[in-house]
Tab-separated table of C-alpha atoms and ligand atoms in Angstrom:
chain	number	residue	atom	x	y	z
A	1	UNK	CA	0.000	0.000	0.000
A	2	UNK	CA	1.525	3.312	-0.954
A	3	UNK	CA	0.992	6.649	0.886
A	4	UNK	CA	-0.513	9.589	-0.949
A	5	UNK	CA	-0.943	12.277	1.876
A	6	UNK	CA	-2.849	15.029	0.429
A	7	UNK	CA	-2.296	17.482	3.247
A	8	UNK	CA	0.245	20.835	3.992
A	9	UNK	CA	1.696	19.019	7.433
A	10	UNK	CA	2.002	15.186	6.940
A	11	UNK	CA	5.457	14.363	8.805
A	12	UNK	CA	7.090	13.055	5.765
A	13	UNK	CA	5.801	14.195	2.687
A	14	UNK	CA	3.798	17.317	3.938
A	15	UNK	CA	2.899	19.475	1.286
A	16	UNK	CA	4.400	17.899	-1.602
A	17	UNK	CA	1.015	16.095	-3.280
A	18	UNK	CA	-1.501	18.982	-2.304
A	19	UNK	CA	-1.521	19.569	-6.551
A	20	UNK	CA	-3.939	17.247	-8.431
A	21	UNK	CA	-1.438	16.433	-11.070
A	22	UNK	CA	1.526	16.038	-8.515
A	23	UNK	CA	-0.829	13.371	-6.754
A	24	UNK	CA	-1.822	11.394	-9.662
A	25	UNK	CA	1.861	11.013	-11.260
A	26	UNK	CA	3.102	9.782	-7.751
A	27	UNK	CA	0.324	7.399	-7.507
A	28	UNK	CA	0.979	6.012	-10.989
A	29	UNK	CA	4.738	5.915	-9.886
A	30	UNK	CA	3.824	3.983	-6.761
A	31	UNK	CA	1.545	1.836	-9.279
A	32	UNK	CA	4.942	1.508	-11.230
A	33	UNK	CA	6.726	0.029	-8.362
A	34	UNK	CA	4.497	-2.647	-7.631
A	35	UNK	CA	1.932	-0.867	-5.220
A	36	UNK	CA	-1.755	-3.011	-4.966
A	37	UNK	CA	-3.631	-0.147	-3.406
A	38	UNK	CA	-3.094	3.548	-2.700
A	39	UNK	CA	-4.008	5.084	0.500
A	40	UNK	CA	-5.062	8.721	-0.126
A	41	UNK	CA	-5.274	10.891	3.099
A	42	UNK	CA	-6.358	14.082	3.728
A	43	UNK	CA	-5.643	15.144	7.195
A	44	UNK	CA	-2.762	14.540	9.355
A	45	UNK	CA	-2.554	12.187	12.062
A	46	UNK	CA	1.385	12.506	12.979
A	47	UNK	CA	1.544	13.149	16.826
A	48	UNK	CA	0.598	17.264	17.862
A	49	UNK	CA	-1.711	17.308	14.702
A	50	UNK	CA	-4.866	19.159	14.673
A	51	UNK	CA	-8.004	17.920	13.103
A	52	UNK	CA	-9.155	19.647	9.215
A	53	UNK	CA	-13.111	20.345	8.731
A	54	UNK	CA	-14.921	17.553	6.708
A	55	UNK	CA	-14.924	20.187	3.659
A	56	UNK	CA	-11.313	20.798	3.921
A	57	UNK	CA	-10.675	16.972	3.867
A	58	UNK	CA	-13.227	16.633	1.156
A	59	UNK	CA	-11.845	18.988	-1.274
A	60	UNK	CA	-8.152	17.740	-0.670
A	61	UNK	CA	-8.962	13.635	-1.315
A	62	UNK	CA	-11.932	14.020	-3.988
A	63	UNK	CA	-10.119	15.559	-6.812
A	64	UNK	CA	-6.848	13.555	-6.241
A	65	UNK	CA	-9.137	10.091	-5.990
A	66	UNK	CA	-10.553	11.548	-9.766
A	67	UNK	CA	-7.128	12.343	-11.160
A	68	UNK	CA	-6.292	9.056	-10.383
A	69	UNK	CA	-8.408	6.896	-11.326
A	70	UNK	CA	-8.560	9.203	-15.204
A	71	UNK	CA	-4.719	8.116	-15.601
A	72	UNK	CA	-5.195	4.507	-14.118
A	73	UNK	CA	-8.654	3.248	-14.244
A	74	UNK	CA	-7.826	0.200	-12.478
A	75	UNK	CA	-6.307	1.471	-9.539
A	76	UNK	CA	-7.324	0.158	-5.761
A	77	UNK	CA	-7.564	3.199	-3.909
A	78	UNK	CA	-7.848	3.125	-0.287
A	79	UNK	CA	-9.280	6.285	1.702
A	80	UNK	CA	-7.620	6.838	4.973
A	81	UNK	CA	-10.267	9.234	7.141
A	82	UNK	CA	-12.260	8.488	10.209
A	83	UNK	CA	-15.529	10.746	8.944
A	84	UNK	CA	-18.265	8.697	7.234
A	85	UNK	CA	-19.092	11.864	5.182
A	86	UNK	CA	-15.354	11.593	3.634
A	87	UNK	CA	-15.407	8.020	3.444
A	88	UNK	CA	-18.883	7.983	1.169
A	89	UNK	CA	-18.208	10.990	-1.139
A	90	UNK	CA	-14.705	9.112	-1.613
A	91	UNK	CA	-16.238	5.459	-2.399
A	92	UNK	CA	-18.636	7.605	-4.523
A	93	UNK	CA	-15.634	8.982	-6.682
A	94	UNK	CA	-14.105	5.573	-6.697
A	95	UNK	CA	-12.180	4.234	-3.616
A	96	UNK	CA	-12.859	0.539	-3.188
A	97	UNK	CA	-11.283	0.278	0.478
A	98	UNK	CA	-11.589	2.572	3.977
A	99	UNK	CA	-8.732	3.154	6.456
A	100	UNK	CA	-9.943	3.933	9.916
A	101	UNK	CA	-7.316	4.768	12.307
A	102	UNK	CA	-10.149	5.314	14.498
A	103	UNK	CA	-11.689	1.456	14.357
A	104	UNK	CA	-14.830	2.926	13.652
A	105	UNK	CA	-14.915	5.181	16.841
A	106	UNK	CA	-14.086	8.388	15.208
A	107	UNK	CA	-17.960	8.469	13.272
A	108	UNK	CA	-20.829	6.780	14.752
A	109	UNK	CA	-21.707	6.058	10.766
A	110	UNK	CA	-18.995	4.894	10.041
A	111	UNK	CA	-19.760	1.413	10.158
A	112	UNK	CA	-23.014	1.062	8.503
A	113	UNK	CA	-21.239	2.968	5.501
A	114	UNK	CA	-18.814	0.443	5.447
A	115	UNK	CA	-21.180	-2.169	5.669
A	116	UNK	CA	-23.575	-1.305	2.965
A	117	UNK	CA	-20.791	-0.193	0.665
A	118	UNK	CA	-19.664	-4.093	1.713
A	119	UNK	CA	-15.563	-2.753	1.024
A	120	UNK	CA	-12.569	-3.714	3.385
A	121	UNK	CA	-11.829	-1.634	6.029
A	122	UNK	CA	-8.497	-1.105	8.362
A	123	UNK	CA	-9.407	-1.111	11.839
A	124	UNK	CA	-6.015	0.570	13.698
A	125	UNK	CA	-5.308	0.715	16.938
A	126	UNK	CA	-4.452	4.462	18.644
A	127	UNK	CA	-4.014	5.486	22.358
A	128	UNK	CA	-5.707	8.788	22.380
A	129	UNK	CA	-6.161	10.813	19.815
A	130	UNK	CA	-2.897	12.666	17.692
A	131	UNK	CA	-2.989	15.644	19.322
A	132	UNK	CA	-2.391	14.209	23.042
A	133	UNK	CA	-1.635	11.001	21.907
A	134	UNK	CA	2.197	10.533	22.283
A	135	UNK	CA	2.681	12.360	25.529
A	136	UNK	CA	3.559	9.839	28.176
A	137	UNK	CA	1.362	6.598	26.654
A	138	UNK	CA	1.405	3.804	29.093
A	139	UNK	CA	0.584	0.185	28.887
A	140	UNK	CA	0.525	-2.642	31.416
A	141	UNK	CA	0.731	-4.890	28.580
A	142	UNK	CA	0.957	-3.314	24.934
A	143	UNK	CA	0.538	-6.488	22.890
A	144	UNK	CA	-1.980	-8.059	24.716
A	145	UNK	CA	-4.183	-4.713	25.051
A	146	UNK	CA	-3.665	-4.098	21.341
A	147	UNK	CA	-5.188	-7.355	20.584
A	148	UNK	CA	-7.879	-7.254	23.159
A	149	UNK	CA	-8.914	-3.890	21.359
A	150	UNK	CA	-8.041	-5.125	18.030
A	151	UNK	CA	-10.577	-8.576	18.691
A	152	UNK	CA	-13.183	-6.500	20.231
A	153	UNK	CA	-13.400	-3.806	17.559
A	154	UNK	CA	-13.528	-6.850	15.053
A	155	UNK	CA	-16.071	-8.028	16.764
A	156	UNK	CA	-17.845	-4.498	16.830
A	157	UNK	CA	-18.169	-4.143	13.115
A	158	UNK	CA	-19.670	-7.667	12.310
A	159	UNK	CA	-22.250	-6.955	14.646
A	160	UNK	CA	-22.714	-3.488	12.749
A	161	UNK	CA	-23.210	-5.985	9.651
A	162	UNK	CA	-19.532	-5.535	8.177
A	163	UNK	CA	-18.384	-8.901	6.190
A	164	UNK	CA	-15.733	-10.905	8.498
A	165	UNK	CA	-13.834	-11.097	5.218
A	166	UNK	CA	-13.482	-7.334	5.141
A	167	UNK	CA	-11.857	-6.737	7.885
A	168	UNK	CA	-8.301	-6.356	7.926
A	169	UNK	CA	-6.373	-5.409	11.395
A	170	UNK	CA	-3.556	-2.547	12.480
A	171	UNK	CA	-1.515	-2.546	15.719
A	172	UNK	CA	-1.267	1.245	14.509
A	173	UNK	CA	2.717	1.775	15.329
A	174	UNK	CA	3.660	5.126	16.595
A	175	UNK	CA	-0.608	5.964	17.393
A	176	UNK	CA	-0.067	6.642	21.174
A	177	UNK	CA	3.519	3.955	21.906
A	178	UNK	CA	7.006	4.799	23.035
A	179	UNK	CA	9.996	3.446	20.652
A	180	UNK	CA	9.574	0.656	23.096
A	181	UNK	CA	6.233	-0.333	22.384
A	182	UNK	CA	6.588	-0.430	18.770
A	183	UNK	CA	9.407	-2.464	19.026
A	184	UNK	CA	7.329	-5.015	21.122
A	185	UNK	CA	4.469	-5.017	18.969
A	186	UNK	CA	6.459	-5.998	16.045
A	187	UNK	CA	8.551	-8.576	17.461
A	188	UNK	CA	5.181	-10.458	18.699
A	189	UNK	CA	3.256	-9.275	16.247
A	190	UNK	CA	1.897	-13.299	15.627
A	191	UNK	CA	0.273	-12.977	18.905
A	192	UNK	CA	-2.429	-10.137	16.298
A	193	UNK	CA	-1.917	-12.489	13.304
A	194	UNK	CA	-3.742	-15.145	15.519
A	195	UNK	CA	-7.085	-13.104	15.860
A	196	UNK	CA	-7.313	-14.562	11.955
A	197	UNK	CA	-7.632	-11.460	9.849
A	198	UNK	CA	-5.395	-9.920	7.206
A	199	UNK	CA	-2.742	-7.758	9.146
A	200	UNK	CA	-1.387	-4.221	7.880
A	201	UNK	CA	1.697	-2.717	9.412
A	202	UNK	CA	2.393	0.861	8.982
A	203	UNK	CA	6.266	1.580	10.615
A	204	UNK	CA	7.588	3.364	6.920
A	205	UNK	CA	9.537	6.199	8.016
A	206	UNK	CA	8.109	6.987	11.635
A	207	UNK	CA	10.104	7.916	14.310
A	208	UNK	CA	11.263	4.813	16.083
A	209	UNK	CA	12.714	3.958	13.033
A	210	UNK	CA	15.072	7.210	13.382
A	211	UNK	CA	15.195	6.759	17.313
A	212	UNK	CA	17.549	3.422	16.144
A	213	UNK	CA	18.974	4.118	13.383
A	214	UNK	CA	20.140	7.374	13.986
A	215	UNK	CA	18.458	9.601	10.543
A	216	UNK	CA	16.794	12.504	11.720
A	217	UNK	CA	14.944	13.026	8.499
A	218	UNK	CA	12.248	11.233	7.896
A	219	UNK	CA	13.005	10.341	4.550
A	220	UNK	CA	16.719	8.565	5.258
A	221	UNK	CA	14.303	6.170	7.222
A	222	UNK	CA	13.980	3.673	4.319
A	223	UNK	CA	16.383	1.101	5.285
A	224	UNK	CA	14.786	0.886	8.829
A	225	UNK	CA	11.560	0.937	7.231
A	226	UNK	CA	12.710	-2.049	5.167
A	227	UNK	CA	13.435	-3.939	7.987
A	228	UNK	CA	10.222	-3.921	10.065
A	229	UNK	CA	8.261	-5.323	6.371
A	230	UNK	CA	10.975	-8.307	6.250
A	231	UNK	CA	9.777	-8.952	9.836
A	232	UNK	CA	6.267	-8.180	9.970
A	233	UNK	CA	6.495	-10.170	6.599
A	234	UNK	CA	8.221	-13.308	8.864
A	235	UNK	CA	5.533	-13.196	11.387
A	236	UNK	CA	2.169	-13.338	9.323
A	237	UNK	CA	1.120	-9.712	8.164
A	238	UNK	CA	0.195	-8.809	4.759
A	239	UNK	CA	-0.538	-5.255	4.007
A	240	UNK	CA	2.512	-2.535	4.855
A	241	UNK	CA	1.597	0.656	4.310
A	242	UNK	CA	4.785	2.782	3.148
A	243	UNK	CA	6.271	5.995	1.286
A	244	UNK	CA	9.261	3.971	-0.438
A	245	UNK	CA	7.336	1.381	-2.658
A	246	UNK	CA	9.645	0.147	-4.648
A	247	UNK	CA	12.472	-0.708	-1.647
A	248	UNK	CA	9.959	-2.515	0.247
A	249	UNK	CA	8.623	-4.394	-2.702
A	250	UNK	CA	12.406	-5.715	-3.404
A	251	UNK	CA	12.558	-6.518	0.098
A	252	UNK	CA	9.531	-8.807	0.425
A	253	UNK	CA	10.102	-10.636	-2.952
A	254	UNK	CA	13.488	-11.802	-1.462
A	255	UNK	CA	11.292	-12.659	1.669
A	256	UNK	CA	8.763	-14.692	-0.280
A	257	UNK	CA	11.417	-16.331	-2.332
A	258	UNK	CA	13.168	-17.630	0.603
A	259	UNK	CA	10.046	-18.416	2.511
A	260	UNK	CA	9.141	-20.507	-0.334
A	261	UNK	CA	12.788	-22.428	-1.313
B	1	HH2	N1	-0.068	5.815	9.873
B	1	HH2	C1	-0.302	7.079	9.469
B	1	HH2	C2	-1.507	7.413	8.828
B	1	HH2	N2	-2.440	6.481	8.577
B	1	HH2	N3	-3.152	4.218	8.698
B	1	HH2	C3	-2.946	2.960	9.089
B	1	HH2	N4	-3.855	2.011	8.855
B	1	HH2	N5	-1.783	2.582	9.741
B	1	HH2	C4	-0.806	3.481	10.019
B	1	HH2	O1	0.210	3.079	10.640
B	1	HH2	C5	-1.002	4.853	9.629
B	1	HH2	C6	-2.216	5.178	8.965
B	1	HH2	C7	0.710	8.132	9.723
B	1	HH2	O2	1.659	8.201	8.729
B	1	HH2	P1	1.637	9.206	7.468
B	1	HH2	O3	0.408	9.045	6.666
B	1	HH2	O4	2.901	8.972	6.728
B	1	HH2	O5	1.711	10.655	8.077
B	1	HH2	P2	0.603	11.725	8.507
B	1	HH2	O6	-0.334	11.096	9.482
B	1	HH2	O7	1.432	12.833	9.116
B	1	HH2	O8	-0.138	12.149	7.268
């Protein structure tokens, strides 16, 4: 899955892709590399981020999804907001998938909308909300209360009448965890594999990556980044949502190869 962020303040790519055109050749560049789906997002969520009105977010993400989809009709596109209103108009203009970092708690209509429109839909995990959410999070057990939260807001949406085989899972690194937690979440990330649904990862470029490796700019992150797919690869996830598409694509075809040998 390859990140389009359609906003002025995204922590990596901030500003770059607010232009139709600019958007739609770095999708079909990310389409080059080997991307499946592109996640188009038009509000922030990096930590201290404030919240854009519905309109705002509308009138970033619409036109982008539309530019898209004229130079590559077949293209998955994902839509990464919490609002139902966002969500719809963006299905209406052709996104097939939703990405909720809320888990459906952000919009009580949420879930009916992604019910009835029957498409897959991330649930994530987040501590908070961005604005507070990495000031002092605390956890008596992070993997086991990501999972707990993870099963129970499965469970949530099927009994709002979403299709079991639309739901796809996020431990949501960096949404309200220490360097620590993020590290602990991927190194037992099987324990969230074993709820049974597809599992997306979303480490590319964040800031634990840079708290090891040493790059302070978000973009030198891709050889970190590389390494958390290889592992979350290892231990049972399937979707990784990242800036660098065609370094992590490399990455997991030498992973698949030597998984299958
Ligand atoms: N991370 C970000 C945004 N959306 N969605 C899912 N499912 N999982 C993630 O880990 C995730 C996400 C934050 O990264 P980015 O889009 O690069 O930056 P920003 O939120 O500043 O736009």
């Amino acid at each position: 899955m390859g990140i389009l962020n359609v906003t002025p303040d995204s922590f990596s790519d901030g500003g770059e892709f607010l232009d139709q055109e600019k958007a739609a050749a770095r999708a079909s560049a990310m389409l080059d590399e080997g991307a499946h789906v592109i996640d188009v997002g038009g509000e922030s969520t990096r930590p201290g981020s404030d919240p854009v009105s519905p309109e705002e977010e509308i009138g970033r993400v619409v036109p982008v999804i539309q530019a898209i989809l004229a130079e590559r009709p077949d293209a998955v596109i994902s839509i990464d907001t919490y609002r139902a209103q966002t969500a719809e108009v963006a299905i209406e203009a052709g996104a097939r998938m939703v990405n909720d970092v809320t888990a459906l708690r952000g919009d009580g209509r949420m879930a009916k909308l992604v019910a009835e429109a029957g498409c897959p839909v991330v649930l994530m995990h987040m501590l908070g909300e961005p604005k507070t959410m990495q000031r002092d999070p605390r956890y008596n057990d992070v993997v086991r209360e990501v999972r707990d939260f993870l099963r129970e807001r499965a469970e949530y949406a099927i009994s709002a009448g979403v299709d079991p085989e639309n739901i796809v899972l996020d431990p949501g690194i960096g949404f309200g965890k220490t360097t620590e937690h993020n590290l602990a979440l991927l190194h037992y990330l099987d324990a969230i594999v074993d709820l049974g649904f597809p599992l997306l990862v979303g480490a590319s470029r964040k800031g634990f990556v840079g708290s090891i490796t040493g790059s302070q700019d978000a973009r030198e992150r891709v050889f970190g980044t590389v390494a958390t797919t290889v592992l979350a690869y290892e231990r049972g996830a399937t979707l990784f949502r990242v800036h660098d598409v065609r370094a992590n694509r490399e990455a997991l075809a030498m992973a698949e190869a030597v998984r299958r040998a």
